[in-house]
Structure formats: structure tokens, C-alpha cells
Tab-separated table of C-alpha atoms in Angstrom:
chain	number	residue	atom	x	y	z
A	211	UNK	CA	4.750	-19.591	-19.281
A	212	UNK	CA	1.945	-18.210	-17.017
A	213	UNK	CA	-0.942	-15.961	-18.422
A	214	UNK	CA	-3.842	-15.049	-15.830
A	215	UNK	CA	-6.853	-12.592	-17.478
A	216	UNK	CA	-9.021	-11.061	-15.178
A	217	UNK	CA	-11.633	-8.485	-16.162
A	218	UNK	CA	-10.502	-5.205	-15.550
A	219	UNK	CA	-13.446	-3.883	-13.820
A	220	UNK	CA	-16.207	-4.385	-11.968
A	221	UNK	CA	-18.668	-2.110	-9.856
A	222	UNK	CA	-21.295	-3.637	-7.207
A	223	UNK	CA	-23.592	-2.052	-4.642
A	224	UNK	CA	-22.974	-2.283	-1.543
A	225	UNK	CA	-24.654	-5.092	0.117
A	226	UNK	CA	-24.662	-6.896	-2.676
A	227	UNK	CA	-22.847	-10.329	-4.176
A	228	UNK	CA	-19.824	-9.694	-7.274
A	229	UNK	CA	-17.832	-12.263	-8.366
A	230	UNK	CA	-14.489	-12.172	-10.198
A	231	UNK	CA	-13.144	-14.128	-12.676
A	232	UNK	CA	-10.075	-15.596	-13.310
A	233	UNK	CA	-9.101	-17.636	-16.904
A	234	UNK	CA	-5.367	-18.904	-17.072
A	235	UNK	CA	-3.012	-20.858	-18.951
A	236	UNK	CA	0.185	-22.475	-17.139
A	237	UNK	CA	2.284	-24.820	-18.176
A	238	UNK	CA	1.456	-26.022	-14.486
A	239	UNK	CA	0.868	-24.729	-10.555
A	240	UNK	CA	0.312	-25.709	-7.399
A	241	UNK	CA	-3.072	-24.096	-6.976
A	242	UNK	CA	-4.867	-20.543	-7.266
A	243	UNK	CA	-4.372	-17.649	-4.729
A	244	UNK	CA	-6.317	-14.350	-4.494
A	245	UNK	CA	-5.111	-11.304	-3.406
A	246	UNK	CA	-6.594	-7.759	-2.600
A	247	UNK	CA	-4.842	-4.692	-2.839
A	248	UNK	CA	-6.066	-1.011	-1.635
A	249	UNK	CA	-4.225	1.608	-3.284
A	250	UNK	CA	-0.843	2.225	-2.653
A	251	UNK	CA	-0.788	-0.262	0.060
A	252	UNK	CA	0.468	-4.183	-0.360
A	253	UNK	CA	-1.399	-7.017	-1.633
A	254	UNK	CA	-2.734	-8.976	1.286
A	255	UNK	CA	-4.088	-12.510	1.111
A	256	UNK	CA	-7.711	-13.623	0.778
A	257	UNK	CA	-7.907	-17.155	-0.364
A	258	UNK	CA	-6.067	-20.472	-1.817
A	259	UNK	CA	-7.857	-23.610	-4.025
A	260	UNK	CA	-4.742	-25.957	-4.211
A	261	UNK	CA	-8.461	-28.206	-5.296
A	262	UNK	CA	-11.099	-28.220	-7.277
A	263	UNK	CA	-14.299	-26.778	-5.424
A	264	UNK	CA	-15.185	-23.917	-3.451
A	265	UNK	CA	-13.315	-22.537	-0.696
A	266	UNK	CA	-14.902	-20.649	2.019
A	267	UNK	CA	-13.454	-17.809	4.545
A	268	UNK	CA	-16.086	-15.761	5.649
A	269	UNK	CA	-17.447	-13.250	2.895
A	270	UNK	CA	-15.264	-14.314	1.062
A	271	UNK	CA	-15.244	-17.644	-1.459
A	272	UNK	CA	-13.255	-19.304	-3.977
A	273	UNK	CA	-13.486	-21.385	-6.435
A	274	UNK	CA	-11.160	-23.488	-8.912
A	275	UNK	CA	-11.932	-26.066	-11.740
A	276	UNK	CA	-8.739	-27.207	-13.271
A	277	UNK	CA	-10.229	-29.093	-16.098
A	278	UNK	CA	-11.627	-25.706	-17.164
A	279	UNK	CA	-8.752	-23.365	-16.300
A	280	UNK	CA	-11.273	-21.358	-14.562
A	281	UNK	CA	-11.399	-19.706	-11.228
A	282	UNK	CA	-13.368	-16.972	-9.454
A	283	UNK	CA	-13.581	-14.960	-6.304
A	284	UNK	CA	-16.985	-14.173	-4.888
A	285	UNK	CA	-17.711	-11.303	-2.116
A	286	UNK	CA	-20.962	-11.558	-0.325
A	287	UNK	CA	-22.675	-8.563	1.536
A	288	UNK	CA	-20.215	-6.003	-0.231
A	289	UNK	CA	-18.921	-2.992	2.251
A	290	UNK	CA	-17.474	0.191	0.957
A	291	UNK	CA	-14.234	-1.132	2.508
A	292	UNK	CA	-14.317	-3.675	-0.476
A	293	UNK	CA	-13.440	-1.032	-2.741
A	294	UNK	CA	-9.677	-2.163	-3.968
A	295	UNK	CA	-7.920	-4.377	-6.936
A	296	UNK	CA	-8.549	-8.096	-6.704
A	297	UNK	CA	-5.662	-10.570	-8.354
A	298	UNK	CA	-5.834	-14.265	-8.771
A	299	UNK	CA	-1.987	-15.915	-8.804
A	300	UNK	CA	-0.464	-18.714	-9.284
A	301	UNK	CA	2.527	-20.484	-7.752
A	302	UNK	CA	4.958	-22.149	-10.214
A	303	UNK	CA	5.639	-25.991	-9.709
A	304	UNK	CA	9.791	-25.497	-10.240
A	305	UNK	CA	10.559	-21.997	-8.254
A	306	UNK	CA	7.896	-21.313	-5.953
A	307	UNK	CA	7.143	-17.973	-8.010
A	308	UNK	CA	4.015	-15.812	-7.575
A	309	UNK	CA	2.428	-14.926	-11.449
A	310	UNK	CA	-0.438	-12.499	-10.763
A	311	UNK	CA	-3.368	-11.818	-13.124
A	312	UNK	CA	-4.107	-8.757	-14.591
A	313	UNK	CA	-5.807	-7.542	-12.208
A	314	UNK	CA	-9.657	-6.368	-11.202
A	315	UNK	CA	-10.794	-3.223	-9.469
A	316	UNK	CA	-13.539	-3.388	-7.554
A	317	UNK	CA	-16.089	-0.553	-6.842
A	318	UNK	CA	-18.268	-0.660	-4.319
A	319	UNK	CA	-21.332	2.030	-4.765
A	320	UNK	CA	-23.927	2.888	-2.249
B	152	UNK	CA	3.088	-13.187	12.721
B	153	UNK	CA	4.847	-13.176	9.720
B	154	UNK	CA	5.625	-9.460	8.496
B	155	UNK	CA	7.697	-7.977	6.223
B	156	UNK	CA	8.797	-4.242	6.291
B	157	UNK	CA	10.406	-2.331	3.822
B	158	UNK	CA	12.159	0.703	4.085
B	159	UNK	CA	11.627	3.528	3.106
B	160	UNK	CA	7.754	3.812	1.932
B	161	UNK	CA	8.559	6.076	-0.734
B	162	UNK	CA	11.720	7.691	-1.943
B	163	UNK	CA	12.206	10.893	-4.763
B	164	UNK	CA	15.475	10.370	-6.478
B	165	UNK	CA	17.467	12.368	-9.138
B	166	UNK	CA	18.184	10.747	-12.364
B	167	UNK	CA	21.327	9.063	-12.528
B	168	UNK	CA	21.307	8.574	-8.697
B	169	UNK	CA	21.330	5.086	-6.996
B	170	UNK	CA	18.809	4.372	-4.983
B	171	UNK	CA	18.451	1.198	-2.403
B	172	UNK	CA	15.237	-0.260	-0.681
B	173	UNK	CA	15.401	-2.719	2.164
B	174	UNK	CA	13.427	-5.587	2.335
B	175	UNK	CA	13.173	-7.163	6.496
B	176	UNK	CA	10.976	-10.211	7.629
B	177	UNK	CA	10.368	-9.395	11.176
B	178	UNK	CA	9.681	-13.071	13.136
B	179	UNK	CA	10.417	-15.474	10.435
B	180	UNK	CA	13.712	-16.250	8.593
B	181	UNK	CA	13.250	-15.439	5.335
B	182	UNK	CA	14.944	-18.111	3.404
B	183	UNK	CA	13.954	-16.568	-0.375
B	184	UNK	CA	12.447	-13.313	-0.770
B	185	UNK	CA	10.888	-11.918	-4.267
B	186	UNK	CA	10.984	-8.298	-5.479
B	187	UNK	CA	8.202	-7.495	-7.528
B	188	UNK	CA	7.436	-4.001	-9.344
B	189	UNK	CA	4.129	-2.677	-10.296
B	190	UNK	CA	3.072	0.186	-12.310
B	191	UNK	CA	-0.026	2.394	-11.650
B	192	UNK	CA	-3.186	0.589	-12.554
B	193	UNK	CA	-0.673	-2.686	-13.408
B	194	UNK	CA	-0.447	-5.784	-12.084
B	195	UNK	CA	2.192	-6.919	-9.984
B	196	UNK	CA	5.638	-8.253	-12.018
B	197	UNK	CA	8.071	-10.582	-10.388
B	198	UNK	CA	11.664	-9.260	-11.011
B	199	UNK	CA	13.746	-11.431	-9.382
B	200	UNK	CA	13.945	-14.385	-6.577
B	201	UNK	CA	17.105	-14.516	-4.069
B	202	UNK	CA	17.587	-17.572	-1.773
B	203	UNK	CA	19.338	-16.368	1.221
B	204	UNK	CA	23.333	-16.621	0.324
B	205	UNK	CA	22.761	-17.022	-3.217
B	206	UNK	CA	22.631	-15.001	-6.546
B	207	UNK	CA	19.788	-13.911	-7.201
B	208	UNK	CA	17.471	-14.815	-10.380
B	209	UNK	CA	15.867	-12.646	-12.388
B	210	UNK	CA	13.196	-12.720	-14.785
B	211	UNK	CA	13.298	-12.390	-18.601
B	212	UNK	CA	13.717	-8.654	-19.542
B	213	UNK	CA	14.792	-7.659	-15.964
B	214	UNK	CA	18.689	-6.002	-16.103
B	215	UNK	CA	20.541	-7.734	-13.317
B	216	UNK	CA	23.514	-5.028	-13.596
B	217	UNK	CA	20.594	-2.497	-12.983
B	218	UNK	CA	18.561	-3.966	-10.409
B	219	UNK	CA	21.412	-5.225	-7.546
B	220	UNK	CA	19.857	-7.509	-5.253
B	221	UNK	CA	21.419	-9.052	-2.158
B	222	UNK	CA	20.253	-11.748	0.197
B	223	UNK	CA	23.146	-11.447	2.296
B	224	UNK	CA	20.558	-13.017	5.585
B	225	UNK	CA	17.647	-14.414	6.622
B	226	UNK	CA	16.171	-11.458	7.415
B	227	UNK	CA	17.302	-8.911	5.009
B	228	UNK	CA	17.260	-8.267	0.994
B	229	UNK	CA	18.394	-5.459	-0.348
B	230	UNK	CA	17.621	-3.865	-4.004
B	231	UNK	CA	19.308	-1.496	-5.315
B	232	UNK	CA	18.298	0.698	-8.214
B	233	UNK	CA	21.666	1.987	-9.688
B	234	UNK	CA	21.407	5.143	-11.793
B	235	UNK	CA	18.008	5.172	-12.050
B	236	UNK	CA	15.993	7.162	-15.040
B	237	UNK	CA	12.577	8.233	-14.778
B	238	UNK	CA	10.830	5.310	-16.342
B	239	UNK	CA	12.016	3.251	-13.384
B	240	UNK	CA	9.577	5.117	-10.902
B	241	UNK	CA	7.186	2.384	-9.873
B	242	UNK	CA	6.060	0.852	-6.720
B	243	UNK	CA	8.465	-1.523	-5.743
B	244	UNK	CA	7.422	-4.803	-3.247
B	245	UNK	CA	8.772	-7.442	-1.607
B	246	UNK	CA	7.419	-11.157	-0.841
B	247	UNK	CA	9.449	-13.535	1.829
B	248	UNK	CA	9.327	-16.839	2.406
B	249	UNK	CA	10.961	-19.307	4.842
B	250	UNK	CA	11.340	-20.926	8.188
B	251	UNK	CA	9.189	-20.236	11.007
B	252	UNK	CA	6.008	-19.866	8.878
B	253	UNK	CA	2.882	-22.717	8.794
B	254	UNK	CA	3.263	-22.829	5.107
B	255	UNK	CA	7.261	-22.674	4.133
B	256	UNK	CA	5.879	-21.462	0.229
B	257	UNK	CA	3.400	-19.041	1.247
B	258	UNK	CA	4.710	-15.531	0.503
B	259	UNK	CA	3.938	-12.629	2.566
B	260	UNK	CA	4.719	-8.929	1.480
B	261	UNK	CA	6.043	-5.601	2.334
B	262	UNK	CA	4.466	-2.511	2.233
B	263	UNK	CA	5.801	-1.435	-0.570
B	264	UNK	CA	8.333	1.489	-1.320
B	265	UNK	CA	7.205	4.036	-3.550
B	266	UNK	CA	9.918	5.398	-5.944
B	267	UNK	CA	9.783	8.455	-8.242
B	268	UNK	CA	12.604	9.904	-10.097
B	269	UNK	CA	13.142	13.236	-11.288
């Protein structure tokens, strides 16, 4: 099975760096997604480590060590509009499935 | 590229009534497509996967009589919440995947389609 913990949440100012964690146990995956959600809307994609390393896309970085089980999301230069709930997934080797974490909400103060 | 739309964005249902959300990938064919449900402050839960012409499969716990879902083509999936009590009120999502997309595995998803029963 697939379990993803994520803390549950975090608050930044604005302007500033956060980054969010991601611990999981699989019984195997292709590599580790991260996806935002704003309330009540859909999850949209940020970022994807099918390696070990850091990933970069803009403000936005990623970062994945399989030999630790360990990943984490990092914002730069936080904007209100970063306000929303942050998930790390995995896809499953045999169906293709998304498993999501449990999820991190993000709050982004003046 | 690549969107999904799901219709309608939110739905209030009596209990006992049926209740059916569509699930359409606009410029791609959508050769599997995932329905996921998530409850307030929750993360997202994978109910089911349906491959385009094929029964769909659902996750542990999930009640396939309850939760209908049909793939019937590439650009539609329909789920259909028969006689639905108020603990199934969540927001319900969709994910496709499939031909005409850079990445044949990555998902992309729906809006989302509110549901709250009375």
C-alpha cells in the first residue's frame, strides 16, 4: 500500500521561503508529484521528481531522495495568492493510480 | 491543452435520489479516467479507475453497486451516485488520461462537482 504524511499546516509571510514536507512508504512508484489546490477548486500541477535531486520551475522547487523516502516542496518569494493546500502523490508502478498525501495548507500572512 | 470539465459544479440532491456527474476531456482522448472524492479539509481518495470500454475498478471500501461508473468513450465518464444519503455529500473529481497528451500517464483534472444531499 501507499501512505504519504504531510504536515498539516504551515503559515509563512509573505515574501518569504516555506517548505513542505513529504515522508512516504510505497511498496513502489514511479516518482513524486505535487499538487496545489485553492478551495473548492481542482488540484492543479506544480512539480514531478521521477529522480533524486531538486527540481526547479520557477518559485517553485522540488526535491526527492528515495533512499530516505523523503520529499519536499519549497516556495520562494511567497504571494498571498500562495495561500491554498499543497499534496505530494505518488503514481503506482501496476495501475497508473494517483495516492495523495494528507495534505498541507498553506497560509500566507502579510 | 488538455482539460477536463465536469458537469455540473455542484448539485443539492434529496436523499434516496440518484444523482449523475459527467466527467469530459475536451482535446485529448481520454483513454482511463479516475474519480476521486474528497471531504472538507481531506485529502483527495481515489474511488475507482475506468479504461475506456471497460469495467471499471474500484478501490477497497468503495461500493461498486453504489457508485456506477461508465467509460462508455474517449471523451466521457460518467458517475453515478444511486440513492444517495447524506454522508455521501463530498466534492467529487475527476482525473483523465490518454492519447493526445506529452505524457500518456500524466493525469489532469476536472473542476470538481460539488454534491450535498439533503
Amino acid at each position: 500500500g501507499q501512505s504519504l504524511e504531510q504536515p498539516s499546516e504551515v503559515t509563512a509571510v509573505e515574501g518569504a521561503i516555506v517548505q513542505i514536507n513529504c515522508t512516504y512508504q510505497t511498496s513502489g512508484f514511479y516518482g513524486l508529484s505535487w499538487y496545489q489546490q485553492h478551495d473548492g477548486g481542482a488540484p492543479t500541477f506544480l512539480s514531478y521528481n521521477a529522480l533524486d535531486g531538486l527540481e526547479e520551475t520557477g518559485r517553485f522547487s522540488s526535491f526527492l531522495s528515495r533512499s530516505d523516502s523523503y520529499g519536499y516542496l519549497l516556495l520562494q518569494e511567497l504571494q498571498m495568492k500562495d495561500s491554498a493546500s499543497y499534496f505530494c502523490a505518488v503514481r503506482d508502478l501496476g495501475a497508473n493510480n494517483l495516492f495523495f498525501g494528507t495534505g498541507t495548507r498553506l497560509t500566507v500572512i502579510p | 491543452g488538455a482539460v477536463v470539465s465536469q458537469h455540473p459544479s455542484w448539485v443539492i440532491c434529496k436523499s434516496g435520489t440518484s444523482v449523475k456527474i459527467e466527467c469530459r476531456s475536451l482535446d485529448f482522448q481520454a483513454t482511463t479516467m479516475f474519480w476521486y472524492r474528497q471531504f472538507p479539509k481531506q485529502s483527495l481518495m481515489l474511488m475507482a479507475t475506468s479504461n475506456e470500454g471497460s469495467k471499471a475498478t474500484y478501490e477497497q471500501g468503495v461500493e461498486k453497486d453504489k457508485f456506477l461508473i461508465n467509460h462508455a468513450s474517449l471523451t466521457l465518464s460518467t458517475l453515478t451516485v444511486t440513492s444517495a444519503h447524506p454522508e455521501d455529500s463530498s466534492f467529487y473529481i475527476c482525473s483523465a488520461s490518454g492519447w493526445g497528451l506529452a505524457d500518456l500517464s500524466e493525469q489532469f483534472f476536472g473542476p470538481g462537482t460539488r454534491l450535498t444531499v439533503l
